[in-house]
mmCIF file of C-alpha atoms in Angstrom:
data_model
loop_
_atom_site.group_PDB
_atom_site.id
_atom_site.type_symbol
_atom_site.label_atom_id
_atom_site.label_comp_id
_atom_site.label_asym_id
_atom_site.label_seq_id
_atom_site.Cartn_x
_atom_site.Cartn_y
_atom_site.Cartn_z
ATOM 1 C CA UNK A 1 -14.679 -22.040 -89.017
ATOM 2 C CA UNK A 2 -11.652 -19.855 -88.301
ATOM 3 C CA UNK A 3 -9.648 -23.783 -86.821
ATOM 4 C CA UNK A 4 -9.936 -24.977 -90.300
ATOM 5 C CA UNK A 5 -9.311 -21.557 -92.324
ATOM 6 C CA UNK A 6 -5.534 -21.765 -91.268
ATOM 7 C CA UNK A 7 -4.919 -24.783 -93.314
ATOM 8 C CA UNK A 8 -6.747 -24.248 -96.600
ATOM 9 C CA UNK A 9 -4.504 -22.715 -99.630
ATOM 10 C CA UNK A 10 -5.010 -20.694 -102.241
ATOM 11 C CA UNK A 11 -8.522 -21.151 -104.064
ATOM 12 C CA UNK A 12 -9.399 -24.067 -101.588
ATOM 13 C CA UNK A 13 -12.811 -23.897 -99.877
ATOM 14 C CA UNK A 14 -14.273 -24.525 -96.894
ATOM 15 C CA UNK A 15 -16.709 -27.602 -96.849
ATOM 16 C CA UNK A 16 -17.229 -29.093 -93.868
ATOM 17 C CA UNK A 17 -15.670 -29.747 -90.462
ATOM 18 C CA UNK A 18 -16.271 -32.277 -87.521
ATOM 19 C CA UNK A 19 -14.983 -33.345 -84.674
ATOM 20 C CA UNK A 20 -14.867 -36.574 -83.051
ATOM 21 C CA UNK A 21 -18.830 -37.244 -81.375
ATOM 22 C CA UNK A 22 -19.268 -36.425 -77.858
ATOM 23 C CA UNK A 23 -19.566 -39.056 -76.568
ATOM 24 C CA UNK A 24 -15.383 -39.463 -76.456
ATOM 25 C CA UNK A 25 -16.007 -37.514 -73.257
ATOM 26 C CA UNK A 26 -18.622 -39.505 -71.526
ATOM 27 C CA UNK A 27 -15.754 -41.510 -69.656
ATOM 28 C CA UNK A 28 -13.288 -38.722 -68.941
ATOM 29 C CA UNK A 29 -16.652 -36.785 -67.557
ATOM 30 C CA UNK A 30 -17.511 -40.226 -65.177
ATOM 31 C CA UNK A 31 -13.463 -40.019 -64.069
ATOM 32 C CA UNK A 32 -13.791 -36.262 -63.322
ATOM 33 C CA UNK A 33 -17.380 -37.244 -61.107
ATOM 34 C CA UNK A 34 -15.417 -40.546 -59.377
ATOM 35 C CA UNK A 35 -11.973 -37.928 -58.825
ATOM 36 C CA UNK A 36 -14.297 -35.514 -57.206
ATOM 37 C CA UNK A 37 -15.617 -37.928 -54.903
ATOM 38 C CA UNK A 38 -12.743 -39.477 -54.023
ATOM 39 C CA UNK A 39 -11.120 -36.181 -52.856
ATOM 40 C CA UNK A 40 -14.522 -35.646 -50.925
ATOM 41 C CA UNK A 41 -14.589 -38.501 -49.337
ATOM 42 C CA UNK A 42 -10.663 -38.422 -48.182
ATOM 43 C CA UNK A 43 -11.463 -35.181 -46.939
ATOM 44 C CA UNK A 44 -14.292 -36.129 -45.022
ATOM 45 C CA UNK A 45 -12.460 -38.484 -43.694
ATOM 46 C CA UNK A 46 -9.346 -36.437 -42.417
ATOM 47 C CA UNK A 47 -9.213 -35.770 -38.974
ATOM 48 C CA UNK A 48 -9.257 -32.312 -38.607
ATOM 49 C CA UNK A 49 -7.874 -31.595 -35.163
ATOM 50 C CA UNK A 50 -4.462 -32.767 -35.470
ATOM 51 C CA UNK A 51 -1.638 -30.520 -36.436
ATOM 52 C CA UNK A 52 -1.330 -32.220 -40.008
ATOM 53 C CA UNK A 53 -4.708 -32.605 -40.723
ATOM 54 C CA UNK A 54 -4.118 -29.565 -43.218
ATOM 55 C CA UNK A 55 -1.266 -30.976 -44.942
ATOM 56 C CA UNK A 56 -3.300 -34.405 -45.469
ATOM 57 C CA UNK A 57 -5.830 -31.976 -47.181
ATOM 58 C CA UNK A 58 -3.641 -30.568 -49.588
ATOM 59 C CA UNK A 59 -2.334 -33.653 -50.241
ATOM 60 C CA UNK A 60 -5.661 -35.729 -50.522
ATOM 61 C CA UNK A 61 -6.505 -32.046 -53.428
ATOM 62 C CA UNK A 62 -3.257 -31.703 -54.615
ATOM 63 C CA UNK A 63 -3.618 -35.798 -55.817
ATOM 64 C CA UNK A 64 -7.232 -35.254 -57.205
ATOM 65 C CA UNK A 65 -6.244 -31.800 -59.208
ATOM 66 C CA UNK A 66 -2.920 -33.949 -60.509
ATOM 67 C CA UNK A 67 -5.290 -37.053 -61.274
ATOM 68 C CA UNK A 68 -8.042 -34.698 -62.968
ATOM 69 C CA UNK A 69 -5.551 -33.815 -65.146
ATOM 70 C CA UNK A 70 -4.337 -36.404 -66.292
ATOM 71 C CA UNK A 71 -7.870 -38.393 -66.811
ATOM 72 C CA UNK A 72 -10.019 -35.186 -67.456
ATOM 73 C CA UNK A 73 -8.452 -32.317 -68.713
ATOM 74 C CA UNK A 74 -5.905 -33.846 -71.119
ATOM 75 C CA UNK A 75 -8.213 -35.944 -73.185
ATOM 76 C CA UNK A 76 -10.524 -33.027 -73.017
ATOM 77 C CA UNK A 77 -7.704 -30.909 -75.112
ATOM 78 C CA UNK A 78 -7.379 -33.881 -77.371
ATOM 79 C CA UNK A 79 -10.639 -34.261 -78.301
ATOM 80 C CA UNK A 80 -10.588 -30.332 -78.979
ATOM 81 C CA UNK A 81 -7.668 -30.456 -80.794
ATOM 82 C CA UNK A 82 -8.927 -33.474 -83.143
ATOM 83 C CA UNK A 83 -10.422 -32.313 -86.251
ATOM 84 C CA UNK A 84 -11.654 -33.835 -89.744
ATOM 85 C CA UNK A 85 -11.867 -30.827 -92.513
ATOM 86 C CA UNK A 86 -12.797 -31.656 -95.721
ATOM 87 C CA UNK A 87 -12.616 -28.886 -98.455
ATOM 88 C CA UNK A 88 -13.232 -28.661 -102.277
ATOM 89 C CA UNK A 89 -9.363 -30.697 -102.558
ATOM 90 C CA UNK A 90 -8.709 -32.585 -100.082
ATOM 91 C CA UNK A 91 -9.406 -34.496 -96.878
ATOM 92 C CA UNK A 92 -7.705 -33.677 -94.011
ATOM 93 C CA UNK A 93 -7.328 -34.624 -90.182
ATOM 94 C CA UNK A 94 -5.178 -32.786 -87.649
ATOM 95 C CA UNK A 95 -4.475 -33.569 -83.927
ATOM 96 C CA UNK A 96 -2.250 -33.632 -81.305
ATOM 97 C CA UNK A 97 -1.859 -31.219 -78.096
ATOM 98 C CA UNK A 98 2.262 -29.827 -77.871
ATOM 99 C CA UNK A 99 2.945 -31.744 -80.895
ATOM 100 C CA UNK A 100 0.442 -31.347 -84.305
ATOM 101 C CA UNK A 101 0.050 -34.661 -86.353
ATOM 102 C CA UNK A 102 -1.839 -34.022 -89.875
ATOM 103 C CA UNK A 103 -2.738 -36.453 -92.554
ATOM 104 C CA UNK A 104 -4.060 -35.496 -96.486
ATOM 105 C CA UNK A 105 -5.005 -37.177 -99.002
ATOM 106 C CA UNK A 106 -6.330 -35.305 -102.112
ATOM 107 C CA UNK A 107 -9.441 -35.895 -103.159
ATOM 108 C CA UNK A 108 -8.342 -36.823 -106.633
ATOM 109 C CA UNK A 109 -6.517 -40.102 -104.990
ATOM 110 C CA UNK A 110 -9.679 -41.519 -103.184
ATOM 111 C CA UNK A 111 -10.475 -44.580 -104.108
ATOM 112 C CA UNK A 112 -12.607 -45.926 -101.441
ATOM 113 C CA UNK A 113 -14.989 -44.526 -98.455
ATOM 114 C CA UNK A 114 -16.649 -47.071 -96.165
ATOM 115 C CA UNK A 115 -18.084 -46.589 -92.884
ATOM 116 C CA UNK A 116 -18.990 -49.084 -89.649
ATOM 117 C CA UNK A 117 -21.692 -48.285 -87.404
ATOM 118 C CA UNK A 118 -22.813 -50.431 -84.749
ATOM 119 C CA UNK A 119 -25.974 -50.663 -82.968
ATOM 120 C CA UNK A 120 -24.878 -48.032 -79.761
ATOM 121 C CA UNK A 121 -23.205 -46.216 -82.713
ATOM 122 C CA UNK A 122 -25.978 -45.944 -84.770
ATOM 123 C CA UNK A 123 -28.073 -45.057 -81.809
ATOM 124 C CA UNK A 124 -25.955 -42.159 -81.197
ATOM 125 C CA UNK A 125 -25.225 -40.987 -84.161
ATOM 126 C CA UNK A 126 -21.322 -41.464 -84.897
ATOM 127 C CA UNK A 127 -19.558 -44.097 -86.349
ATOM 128 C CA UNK A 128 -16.215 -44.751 -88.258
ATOM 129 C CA UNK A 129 -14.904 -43.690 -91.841
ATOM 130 C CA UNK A 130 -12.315 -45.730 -93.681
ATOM 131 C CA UNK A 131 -10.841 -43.894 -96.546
ATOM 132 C CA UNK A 132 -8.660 -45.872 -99.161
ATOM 133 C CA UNK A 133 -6.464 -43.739 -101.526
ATOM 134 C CA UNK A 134 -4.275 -44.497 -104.657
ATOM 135 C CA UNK A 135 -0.922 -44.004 -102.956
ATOM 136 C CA UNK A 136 1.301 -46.076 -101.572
ATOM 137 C CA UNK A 137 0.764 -44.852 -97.732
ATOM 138 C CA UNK A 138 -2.110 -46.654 -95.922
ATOM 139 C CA UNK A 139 -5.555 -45.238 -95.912
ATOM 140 C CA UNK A 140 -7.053 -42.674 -93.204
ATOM 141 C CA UNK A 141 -9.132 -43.821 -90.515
ATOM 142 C CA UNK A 142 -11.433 -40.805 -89.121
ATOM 143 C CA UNK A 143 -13.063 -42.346 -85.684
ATOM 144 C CA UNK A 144 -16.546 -41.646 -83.957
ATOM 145 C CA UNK A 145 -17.215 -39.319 -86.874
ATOM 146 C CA UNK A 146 -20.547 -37.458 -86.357
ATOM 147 C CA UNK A 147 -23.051 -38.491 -89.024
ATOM 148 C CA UNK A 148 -20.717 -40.918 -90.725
ATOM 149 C CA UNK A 149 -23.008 -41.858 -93.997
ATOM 150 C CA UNK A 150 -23.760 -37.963 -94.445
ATOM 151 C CA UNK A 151 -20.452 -37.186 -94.283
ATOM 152 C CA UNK A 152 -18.856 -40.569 -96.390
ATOM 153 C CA UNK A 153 -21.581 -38.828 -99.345
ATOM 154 C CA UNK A 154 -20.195 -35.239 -99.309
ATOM 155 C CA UNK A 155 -16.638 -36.597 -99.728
ATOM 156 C CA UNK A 156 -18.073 -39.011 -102.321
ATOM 157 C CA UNK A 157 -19.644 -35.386 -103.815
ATOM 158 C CA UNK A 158 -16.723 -33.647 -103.779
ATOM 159 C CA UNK A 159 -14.839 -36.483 -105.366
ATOM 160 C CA UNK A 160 -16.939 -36.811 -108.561
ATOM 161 C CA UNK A 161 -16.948 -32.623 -107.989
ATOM 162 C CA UNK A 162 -13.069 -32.483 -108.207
ATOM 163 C CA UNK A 163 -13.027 -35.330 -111.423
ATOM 164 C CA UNK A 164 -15.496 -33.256 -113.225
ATOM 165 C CA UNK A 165 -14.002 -30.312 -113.023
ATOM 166 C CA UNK A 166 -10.676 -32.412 -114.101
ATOM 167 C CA UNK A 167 -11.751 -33.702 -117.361
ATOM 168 C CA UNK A 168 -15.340 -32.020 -118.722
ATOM 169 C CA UNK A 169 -14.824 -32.916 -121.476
ATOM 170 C CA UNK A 170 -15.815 -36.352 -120.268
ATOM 171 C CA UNK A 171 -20.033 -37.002 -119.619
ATOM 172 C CA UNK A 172 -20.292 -38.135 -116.024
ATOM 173 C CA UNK A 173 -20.859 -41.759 -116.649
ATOM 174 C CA UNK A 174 -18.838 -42.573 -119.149
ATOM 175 C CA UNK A 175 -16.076 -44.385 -117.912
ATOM 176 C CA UNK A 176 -13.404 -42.292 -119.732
#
């Protein structure tokens, strides 16, 4: 996926990329439906044989365009602009619109990968990943995360994948 190429290095691969369920949208979609019929309805109601009438109109649009883009469009480019990537090293999440926020945590520190799912979430297929590392930040939180037990066992994969490779001269197993 040519989003997540731009931020692996040098003999880093490519294992898997999400972004956040969409179901994120389901209330900026409702806001863009209620927006819509809110500038229908003014409209409807504006009389239109006065001398203003088509100032009130571009008013009454000029509101709803302003207030779909705010409650529509905006949390439409930061749901696009979310993104979990995990690769062969690390675990990574990247947002933000203007401004880019990123968090990584090797896969080497991981401690810990638990998920919560409730019963709408497990209905629709998302949920949330905790990840604990061995560092002194806080953990990462990855939210309404497609197929969150499918996804908490590749990490877990690519974990014991990245120890492995570490020390082979250890049996997997073996505590050492």
């Amino acid at each position: 996926m040519a989003i997540a190429d731009r931020y692996l290095s040098d003999g880093e691969e490519l294992v898997h990329v999400a972004r956040q369920h969409w179901t994120v949208l389901v209330g900026e979609f409702v806001a863009l439906l209620l927006i819509v019929a809110v500038v229908g309805t003014a409209l409807w109601f504006v009389p239109w044989d006065q001398d203003w009438s088509l100032v009130a109109a571009a008013v009454v649009v000029g509101v709803g365009l302003v207030a779909a883009i705010v409650f529509w469009f905006v949390p439409m480019l930061r749901w696009s602009t979310t993104v979990y990537i995990l690769t062969n090293q690390r675990l990574m999440m990247r947002d933000g619109i203007v401004s880019r926020q990123g968090r990584d945590i090797p896969l080497t520190r991981v401690n810990d990968v638990s998920f919560a799912i409730s019963l709408w979430e497990r209905l629709m297929r998302y949920g949330t990943l905790s990840v604990q590392s061995a560092s002194e930040q806080e953990g990462m939180v990855l939210r309404r995360v497609p197929r969150p037990q499918w996804f908490q066992s590749e990490i877990y994969r690519q974990v014991n994948a990245v120890h492995t490779v570490r020390r082979p001269d250890v049996p997997p197993g073996s505590g050492g």
